[in-house]
Coordinates of C-alpha atoms and ligand atoms in Angstrom, one line a residue:
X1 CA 19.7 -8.2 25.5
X2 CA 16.7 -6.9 24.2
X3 CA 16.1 -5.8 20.3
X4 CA 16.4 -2.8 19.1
X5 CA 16.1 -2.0 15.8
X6 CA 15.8 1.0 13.4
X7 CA 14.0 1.9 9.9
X8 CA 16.4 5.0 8.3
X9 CA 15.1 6.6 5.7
X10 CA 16.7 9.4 3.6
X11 CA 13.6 12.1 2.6
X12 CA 14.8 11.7 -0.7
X13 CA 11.7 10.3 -2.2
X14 CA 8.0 9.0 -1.3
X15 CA 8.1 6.0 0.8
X16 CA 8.7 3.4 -1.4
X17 CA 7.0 -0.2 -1.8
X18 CA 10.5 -1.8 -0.7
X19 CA 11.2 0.8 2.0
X20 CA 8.0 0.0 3.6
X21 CA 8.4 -3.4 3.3
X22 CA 12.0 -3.0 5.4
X23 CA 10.4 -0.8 7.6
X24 CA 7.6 -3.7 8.1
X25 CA 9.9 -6.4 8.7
X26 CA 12.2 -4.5 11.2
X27 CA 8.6 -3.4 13.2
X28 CA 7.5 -6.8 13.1
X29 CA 10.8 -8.1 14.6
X30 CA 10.5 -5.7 17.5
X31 CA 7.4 -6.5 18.1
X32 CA 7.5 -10.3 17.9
X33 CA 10.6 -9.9 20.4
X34 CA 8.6 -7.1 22.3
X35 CA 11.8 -4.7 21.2
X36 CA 12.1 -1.2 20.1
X37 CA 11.4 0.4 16.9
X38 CA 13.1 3.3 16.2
X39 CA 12.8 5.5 13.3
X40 CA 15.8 7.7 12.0
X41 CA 15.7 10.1 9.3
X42 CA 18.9 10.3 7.4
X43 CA 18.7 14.3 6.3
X44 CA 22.2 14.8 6.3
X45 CA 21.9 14.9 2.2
X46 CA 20.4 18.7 1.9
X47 CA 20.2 18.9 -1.6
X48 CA 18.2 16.0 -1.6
X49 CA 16.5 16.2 0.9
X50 CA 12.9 17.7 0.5
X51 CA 10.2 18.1 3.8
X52 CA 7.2 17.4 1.9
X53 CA 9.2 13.8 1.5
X54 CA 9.6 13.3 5.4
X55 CA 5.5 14.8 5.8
X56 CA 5.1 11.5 2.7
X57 CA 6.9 9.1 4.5
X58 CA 5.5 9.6 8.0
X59 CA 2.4 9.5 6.9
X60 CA 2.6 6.7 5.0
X61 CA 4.1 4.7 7.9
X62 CA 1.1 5.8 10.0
X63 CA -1.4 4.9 7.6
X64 CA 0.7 1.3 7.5
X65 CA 0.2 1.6 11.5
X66 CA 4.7 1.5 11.5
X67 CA 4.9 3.3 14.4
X68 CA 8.3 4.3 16.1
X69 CA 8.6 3.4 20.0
X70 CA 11.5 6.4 19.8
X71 CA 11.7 8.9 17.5
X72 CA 11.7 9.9 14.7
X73 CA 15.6 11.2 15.2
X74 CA 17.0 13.6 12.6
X75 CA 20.5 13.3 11.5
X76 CA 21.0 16.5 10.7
X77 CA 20.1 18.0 14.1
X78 CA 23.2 15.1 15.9
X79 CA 26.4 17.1 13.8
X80 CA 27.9 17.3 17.0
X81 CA 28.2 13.2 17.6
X82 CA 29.9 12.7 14.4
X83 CA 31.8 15.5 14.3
X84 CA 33.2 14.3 18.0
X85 CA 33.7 10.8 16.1
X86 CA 35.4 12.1 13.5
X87 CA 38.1 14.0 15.7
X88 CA 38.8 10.9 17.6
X89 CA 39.6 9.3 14.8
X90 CA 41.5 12.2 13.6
X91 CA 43.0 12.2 17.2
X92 CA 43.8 8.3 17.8
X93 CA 45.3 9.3 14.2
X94 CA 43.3 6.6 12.5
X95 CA 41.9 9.4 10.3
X96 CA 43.2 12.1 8.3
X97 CA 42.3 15.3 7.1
X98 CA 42.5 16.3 3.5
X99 CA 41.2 19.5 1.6
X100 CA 39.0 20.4 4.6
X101 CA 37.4 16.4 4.9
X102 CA 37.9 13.6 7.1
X103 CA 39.3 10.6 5.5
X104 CA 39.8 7.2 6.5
X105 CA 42.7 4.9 4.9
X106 CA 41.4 1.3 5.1
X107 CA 43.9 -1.1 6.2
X108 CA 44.0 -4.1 3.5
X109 CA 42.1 -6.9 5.5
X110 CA 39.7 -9.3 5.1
X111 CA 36.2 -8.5 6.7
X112 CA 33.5 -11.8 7.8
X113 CA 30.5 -11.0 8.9
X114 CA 27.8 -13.4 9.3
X115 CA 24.6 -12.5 8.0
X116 CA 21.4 -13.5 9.1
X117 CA 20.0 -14.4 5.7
X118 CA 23.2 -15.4 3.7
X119 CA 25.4 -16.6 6.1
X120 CA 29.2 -15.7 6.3
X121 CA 29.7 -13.2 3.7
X122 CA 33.7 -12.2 3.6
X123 CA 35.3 -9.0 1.8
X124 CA 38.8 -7.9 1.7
X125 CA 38.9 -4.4 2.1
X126 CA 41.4 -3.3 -0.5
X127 CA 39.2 -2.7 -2.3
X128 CA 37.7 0.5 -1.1
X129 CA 41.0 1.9 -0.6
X130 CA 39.9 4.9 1.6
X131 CA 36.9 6.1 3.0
X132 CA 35.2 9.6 3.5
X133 CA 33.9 10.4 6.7
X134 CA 33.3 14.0 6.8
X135 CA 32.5 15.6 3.8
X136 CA 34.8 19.3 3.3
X137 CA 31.0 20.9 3.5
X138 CA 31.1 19.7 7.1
X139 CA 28.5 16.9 7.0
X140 CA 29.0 13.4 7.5
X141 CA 28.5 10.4 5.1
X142 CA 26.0 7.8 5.0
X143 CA 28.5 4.7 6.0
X144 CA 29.7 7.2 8.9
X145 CA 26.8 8.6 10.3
X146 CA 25.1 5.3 10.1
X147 CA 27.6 3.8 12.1
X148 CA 27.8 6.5 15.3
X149 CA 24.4 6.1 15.0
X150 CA 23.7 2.8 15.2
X151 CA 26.2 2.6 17.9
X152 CA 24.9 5.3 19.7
X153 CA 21.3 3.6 19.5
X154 CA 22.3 0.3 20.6
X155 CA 21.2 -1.4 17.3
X156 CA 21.1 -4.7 18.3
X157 CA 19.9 -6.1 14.6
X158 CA 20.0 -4.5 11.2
X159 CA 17.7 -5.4 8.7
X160 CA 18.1 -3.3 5.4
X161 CA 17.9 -4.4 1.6
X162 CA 20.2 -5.8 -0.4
X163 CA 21.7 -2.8 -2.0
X164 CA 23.3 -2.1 1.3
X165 CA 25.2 -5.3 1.3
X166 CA 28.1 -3.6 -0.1
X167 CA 28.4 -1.0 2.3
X168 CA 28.0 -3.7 5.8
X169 CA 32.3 -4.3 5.2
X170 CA 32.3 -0.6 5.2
X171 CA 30.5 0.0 8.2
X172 CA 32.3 -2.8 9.8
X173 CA 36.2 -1.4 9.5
X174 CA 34.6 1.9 11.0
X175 CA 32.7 -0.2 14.0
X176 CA 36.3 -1.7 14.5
X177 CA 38.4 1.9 14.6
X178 CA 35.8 3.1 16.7
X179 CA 36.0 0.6 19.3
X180 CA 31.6 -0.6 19.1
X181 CA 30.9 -3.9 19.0
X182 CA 28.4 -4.4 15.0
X183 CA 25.2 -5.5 15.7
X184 CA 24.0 -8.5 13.7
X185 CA 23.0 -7.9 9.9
X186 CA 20.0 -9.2 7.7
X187 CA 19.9 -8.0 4.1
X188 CA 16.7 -8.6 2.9
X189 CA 15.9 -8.7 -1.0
X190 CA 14.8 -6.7 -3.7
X191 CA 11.1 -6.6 -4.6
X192 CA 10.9 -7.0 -8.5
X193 CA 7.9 -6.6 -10.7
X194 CA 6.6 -8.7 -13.2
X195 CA 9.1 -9.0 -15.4
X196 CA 11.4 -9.2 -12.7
X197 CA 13.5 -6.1 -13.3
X198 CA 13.8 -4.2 -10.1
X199 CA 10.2 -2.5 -9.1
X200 CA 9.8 0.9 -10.9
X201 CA 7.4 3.1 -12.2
X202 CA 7.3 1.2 -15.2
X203 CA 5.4 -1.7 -13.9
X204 CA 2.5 0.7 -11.9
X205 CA 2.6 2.2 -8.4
X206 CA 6.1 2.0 -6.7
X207 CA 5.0 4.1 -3.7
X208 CA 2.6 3.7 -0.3
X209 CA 0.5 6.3 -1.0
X210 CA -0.6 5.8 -4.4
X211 CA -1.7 2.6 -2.8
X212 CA -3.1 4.3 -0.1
X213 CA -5.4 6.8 -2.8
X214 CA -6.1 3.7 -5.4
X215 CA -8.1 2.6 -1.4
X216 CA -6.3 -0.5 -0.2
X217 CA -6.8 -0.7 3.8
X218 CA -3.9 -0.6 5.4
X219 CA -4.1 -4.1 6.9
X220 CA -4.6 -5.6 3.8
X221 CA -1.5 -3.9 2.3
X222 CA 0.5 -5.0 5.4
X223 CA -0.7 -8.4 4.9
X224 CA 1.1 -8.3 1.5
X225 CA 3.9 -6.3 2.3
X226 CA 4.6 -9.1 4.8
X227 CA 4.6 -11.9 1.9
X228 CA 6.9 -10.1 0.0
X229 CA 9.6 -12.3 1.2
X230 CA 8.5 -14.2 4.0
X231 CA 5.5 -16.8 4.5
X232 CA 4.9 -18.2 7.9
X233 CA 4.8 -21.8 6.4
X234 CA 2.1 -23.3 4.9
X235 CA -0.7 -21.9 2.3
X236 CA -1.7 -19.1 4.9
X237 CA -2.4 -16.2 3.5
X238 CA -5.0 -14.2 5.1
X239 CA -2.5 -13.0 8.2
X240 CA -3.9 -9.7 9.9
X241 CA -1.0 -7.8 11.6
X242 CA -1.5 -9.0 15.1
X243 CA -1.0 -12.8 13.9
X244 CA 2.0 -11.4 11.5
X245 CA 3.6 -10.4 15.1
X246 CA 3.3 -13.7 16.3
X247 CA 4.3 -15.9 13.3
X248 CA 7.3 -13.1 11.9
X249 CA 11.0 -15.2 12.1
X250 CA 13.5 -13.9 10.0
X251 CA 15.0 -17.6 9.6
X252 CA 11.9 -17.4 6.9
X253 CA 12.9 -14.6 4.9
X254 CA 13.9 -15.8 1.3
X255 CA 17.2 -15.2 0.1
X256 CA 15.8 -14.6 -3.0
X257 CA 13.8 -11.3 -4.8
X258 CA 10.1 -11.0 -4.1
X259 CA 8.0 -10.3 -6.9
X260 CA 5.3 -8.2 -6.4
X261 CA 2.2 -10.0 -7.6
X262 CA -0.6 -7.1 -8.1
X263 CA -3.7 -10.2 -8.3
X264 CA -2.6 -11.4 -5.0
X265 CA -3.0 -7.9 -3.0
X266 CA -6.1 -7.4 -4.6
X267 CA -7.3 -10.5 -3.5
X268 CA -6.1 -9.7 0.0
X269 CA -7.6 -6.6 0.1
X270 CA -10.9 -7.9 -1.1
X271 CA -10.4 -10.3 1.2
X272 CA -10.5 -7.5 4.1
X273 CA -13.1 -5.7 2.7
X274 CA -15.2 -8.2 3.5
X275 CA -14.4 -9.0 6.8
X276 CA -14.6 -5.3 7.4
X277 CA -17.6 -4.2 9.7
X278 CA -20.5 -2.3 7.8
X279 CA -20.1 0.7 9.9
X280 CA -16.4 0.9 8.7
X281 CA -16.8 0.2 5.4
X282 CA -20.2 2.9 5.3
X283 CA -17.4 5.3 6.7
X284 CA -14.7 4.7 4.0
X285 CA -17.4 5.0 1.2
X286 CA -18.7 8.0 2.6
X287 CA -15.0 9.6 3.4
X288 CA -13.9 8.5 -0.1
X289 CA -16.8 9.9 -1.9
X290 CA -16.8 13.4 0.1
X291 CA -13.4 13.6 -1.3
X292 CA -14.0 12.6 -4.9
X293 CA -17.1 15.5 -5.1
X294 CA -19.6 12.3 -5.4
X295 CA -21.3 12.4 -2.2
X296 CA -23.3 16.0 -0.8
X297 CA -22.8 17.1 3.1
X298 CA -25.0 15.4 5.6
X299 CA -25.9 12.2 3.0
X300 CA -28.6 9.9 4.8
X301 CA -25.9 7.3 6.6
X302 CA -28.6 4.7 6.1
X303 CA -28.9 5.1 2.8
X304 CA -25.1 4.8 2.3
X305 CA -24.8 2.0 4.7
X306 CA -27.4 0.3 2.3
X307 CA -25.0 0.7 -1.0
X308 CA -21.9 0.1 1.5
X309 CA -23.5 -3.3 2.4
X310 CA -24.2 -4.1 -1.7
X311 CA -21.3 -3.5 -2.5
X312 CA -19.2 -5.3 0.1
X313 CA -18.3 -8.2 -1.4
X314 CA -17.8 -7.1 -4.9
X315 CA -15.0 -4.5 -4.2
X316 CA -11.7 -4.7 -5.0
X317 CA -10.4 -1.3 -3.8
X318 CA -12.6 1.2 -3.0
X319 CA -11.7 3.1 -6.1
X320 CA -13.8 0.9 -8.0
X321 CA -16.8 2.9 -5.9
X322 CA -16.0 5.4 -8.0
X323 CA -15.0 3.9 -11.1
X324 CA -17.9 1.8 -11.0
X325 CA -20.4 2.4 -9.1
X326 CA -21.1 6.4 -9.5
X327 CA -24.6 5.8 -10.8
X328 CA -25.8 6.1 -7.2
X329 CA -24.4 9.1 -7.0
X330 CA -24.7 11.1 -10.2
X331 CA -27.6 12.2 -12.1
X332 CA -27.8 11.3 -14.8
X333 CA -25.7 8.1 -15.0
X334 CA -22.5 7.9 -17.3
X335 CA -24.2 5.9 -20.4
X336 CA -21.4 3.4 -21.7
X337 CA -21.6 4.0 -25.4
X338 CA -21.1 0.0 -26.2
X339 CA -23.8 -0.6 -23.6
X340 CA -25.8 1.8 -25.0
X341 CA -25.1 0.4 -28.0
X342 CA -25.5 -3.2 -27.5
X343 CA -28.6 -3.0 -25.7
X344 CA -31.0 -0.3 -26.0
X345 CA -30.4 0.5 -29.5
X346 CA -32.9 -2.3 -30.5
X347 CA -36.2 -3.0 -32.1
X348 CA -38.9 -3.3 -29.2
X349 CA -36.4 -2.4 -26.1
X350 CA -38.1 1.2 -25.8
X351 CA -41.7 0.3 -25.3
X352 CA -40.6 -2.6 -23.1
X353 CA -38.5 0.1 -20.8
X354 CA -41.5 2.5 -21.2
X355 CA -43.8 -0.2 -20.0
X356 CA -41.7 -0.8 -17.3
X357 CA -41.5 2.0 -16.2
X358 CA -45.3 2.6 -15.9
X359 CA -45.3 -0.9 -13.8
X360 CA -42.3 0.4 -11.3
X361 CA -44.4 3.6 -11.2
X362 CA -47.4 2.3 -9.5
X363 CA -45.8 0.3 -6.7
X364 CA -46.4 1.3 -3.4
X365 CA -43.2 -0.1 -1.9
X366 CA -39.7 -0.6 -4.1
X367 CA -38.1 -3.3 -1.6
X368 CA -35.9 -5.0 -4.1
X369 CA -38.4 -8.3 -3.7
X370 CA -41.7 -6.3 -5.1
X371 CA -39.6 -4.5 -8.0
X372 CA -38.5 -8.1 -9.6
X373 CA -41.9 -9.5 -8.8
X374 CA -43.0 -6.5 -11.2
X375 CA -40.6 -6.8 -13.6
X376 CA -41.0 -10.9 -13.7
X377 CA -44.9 -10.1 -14.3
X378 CA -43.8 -7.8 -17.4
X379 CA -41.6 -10.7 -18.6
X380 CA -44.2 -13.5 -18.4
X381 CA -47.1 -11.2 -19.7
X382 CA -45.0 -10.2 -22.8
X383 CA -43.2 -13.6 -23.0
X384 CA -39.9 -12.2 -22.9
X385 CA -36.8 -13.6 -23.0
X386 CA -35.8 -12.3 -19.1
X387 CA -32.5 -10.9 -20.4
X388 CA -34.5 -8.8 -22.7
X389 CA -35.7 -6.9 -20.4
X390 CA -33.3 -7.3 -17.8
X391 CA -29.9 -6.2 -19.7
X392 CA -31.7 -3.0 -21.2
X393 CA -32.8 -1.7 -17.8
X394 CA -29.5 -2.5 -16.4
X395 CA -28.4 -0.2 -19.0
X396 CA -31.3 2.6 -18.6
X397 CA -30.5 3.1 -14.4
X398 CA -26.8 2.4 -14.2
X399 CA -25.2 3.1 -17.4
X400 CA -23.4 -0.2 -17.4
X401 CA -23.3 -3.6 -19.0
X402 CA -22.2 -5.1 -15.6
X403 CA -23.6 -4.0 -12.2
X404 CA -24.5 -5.4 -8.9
X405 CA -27.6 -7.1 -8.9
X406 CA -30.2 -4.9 -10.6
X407 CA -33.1 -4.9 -8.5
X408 CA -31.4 -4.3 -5.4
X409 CA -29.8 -1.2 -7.2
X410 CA -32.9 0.4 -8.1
X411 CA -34.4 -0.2 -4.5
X412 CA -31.5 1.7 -3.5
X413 CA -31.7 4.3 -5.8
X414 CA -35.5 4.9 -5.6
X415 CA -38.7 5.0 -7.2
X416 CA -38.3 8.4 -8.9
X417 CA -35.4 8.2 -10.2
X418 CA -35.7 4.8 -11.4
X419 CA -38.8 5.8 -13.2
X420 CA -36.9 8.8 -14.6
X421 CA -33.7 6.7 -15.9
X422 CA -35.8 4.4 -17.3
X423 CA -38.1 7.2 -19.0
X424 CA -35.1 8.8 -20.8
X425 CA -33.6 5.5 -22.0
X426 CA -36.7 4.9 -23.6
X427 CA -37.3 8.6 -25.2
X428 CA -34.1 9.5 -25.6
X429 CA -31.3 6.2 -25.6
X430 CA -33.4 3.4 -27.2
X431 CA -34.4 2.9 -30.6
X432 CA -37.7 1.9 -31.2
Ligands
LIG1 N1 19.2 6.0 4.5 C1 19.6 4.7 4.0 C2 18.6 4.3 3.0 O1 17.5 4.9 2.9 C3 19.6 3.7 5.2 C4 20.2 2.4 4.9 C5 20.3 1.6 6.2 O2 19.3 1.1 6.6 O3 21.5 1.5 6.7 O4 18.9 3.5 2.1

């Protein structure tokens, strides 16, 4: 029998860090057992339910590259399947009607299902006494749709979080009164943060596309996604989604929660950044910049290609591009007061810029190579300490204590406004 599996989200929020990750593990399943994905979106909640939240949520899965092999279905447009259900129950006299809803009186019983994960998991049903079906506004409810669906899908697997463990017993008395054989179940487990309360908006970013906008690529945050929970053995891992097809085997999905461990996705996604090509990573910079107001129509793709290339192995997301980096695009740089501070304002720094300057000035080429051979002159003529002259520049062109290597920057950025950075550090920054 071949898999078929679904992701069912309720458009009651953004996709969610764990929600993706339970979508991820269901389309990996598929895929490793070349089955079917489906997506279903449980709308049946109108109150709640919000479009803007289905627009979030399909988006984020095809940013993630989830994509359904069927669907998306909507609940709220299949009334007529539950409502069929519900009389047959009603009908068979398994269900009853009271003040306008359907209502099913659970038989005291014990329920054993075995799941995947936890192995044999039994409940005895008097505890839930009776369950709603059909709510008196007409609509069904989630343990009730879910299971006419399901059944109606051929779900041949379930794999849904945790919290759902409670309702499986549920779903199983109603699998059992309507005659379908359950699929098989796999609850997977909570993703905590870092102090291992369950992940909120306390600890940061809960949802996929404030991870999507902070500019992790979407391999690198399916890479982690993947971890949260499962490892294919070993120290791997650096797993890109094609090998996470291969190696994905729920029999290695810990039973117990996943913490989300920010350090490691940033290393992941660092980690992809790097292996990107340069004409992908050229494009990201230029798309991201376009939309952050940094970067003017019809920018020279070479020269962008040059700062994409610098820059390749030192990003973490590309938001740091514009956290960091935006002295290649605006004029005049942001001056870090400390920086400021700590370097320029001191005895000799602005005739050392000021010479500087008048050396960089005169070159006939500002390759990277012939701007340090000038500077190194400077340095050796005035028997500086290198960092004397080194850190205050820094300072003068990019603003910043820290950049990417210096003389490559100001190759990048050019001859006249190096010479015109350096120039107001001097006059108007430095003390002399
Ligand atoms: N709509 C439910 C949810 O988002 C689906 C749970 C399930 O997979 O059965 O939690």
């Amino acid at each position: 029998m071949s898999v078929r599996v679904r992701f069912a989200p309720s458009p009651t929020g953004t996709l969610h860090v764990g929600s993706a990750r339970t979508a991820l593990f269901n389309w990996l399943f598929a895929r490793h057992h070349q089955g079917t994905f489906i997506l279903r979106i449980e709308d049946t909640d109108q109150k709640r339910s919000n479009p803007a939240f289905l627009t979030d949520i399909t988006e984020s899965l095809a940013f993630l590259g989830i994509t359904p092999d069927e669907g998306p279905y909507f609940q709220s447009r299949r009334l007529p399947l539950y409502q069929r259900a519900a009389a047959q129950l009603l009908e068979q006299g398994k269900a009853v009607q009271q003040d306008g809803a359907v209502m099913f009186p659970v038989a005291p019983q014990r329920v054993t299902f075995t799941d995947l994960l936890h192995g044999p998991i039994t409940v005895d049903t008097s505890l839930f006494e009776s369950l709603v079906l059909m709510k008196s506004d007409g609509l069904p409810t989630y343990n009730f749709a879910c299971v006419v669906d399901d059944a109606d899908m051929a779900i041949t697997h379930i794999i849904r979080g945790d919290d759902h463990i409670a309702n499986t017993p549920k779903q199983l008395v109603l699998y059992q009164a309507l005659g379908f054989q359950p699929p098989q179940f796999a609850h997977i487990p909570l993703i905590v943060g870092a102090d291992r309360a369950r992940l909120s908006k306390r600890q940061g970013a809960t949802s996929v596309a404030e991870y999507r906008e902070v500019g992790y690529l979407p391999e690198a945050f399916v890479n982690y996604l993947a971890l949260l929970g499962w490892s294919p053995g070993g120290n791997r891992e650096l797993i890109p989604p094609e090998e996470l097809v291969h190696a994905f085997d729920l029999s290695r999905v810990r039973k117990t929660a996943a913490q989300f461990d920010q350090q490691k996705l940033d290393w992941l996604n660092s980690q992809y950044l790097k292996r990107a090509s340069l004409e992908r990573l050229t494009a990201l910079c230029g798309e991201r910049l376009k939309a952050k107001g940094l970067l003017a129509n019809g920018v020279d793709r070479a020269w962008l290609s040059r700062i994409a290339h610098l820059l390749q192995d030192r990003l973490k997301t590309l938001q740091d591009l514009e956290e960091e980096h935006t002295f290649f695009f605006v004029d005049p740089p942001a001056y870090q007061p400390d920086a400021v501070e700590q370097f320029l304002r001191r005895p000799g720094v602005a005739d050392n810029l000021l010479a500087l300057k008048e050396r960089l000035a005169a070159l006939p080429s500002f390759e990277a190579a012939a701007v340090e051979r000038a500077a190194r002159e400077l340095i050796a003529e005035r028997k500086l300490d290198s960092k004397a002259l080194i850190h205050p520049a820094r300072v003068a062109v990019t603003g910043r204590a820290v950049s990417p290597p210096l003389f490559e920057v100001m190759s990048i950025l050019g001859k006249t406004k190096v010479v015109d950075r350096l120039e107001h550090a001097a006059t108007q920054l430095a003390r002399s």
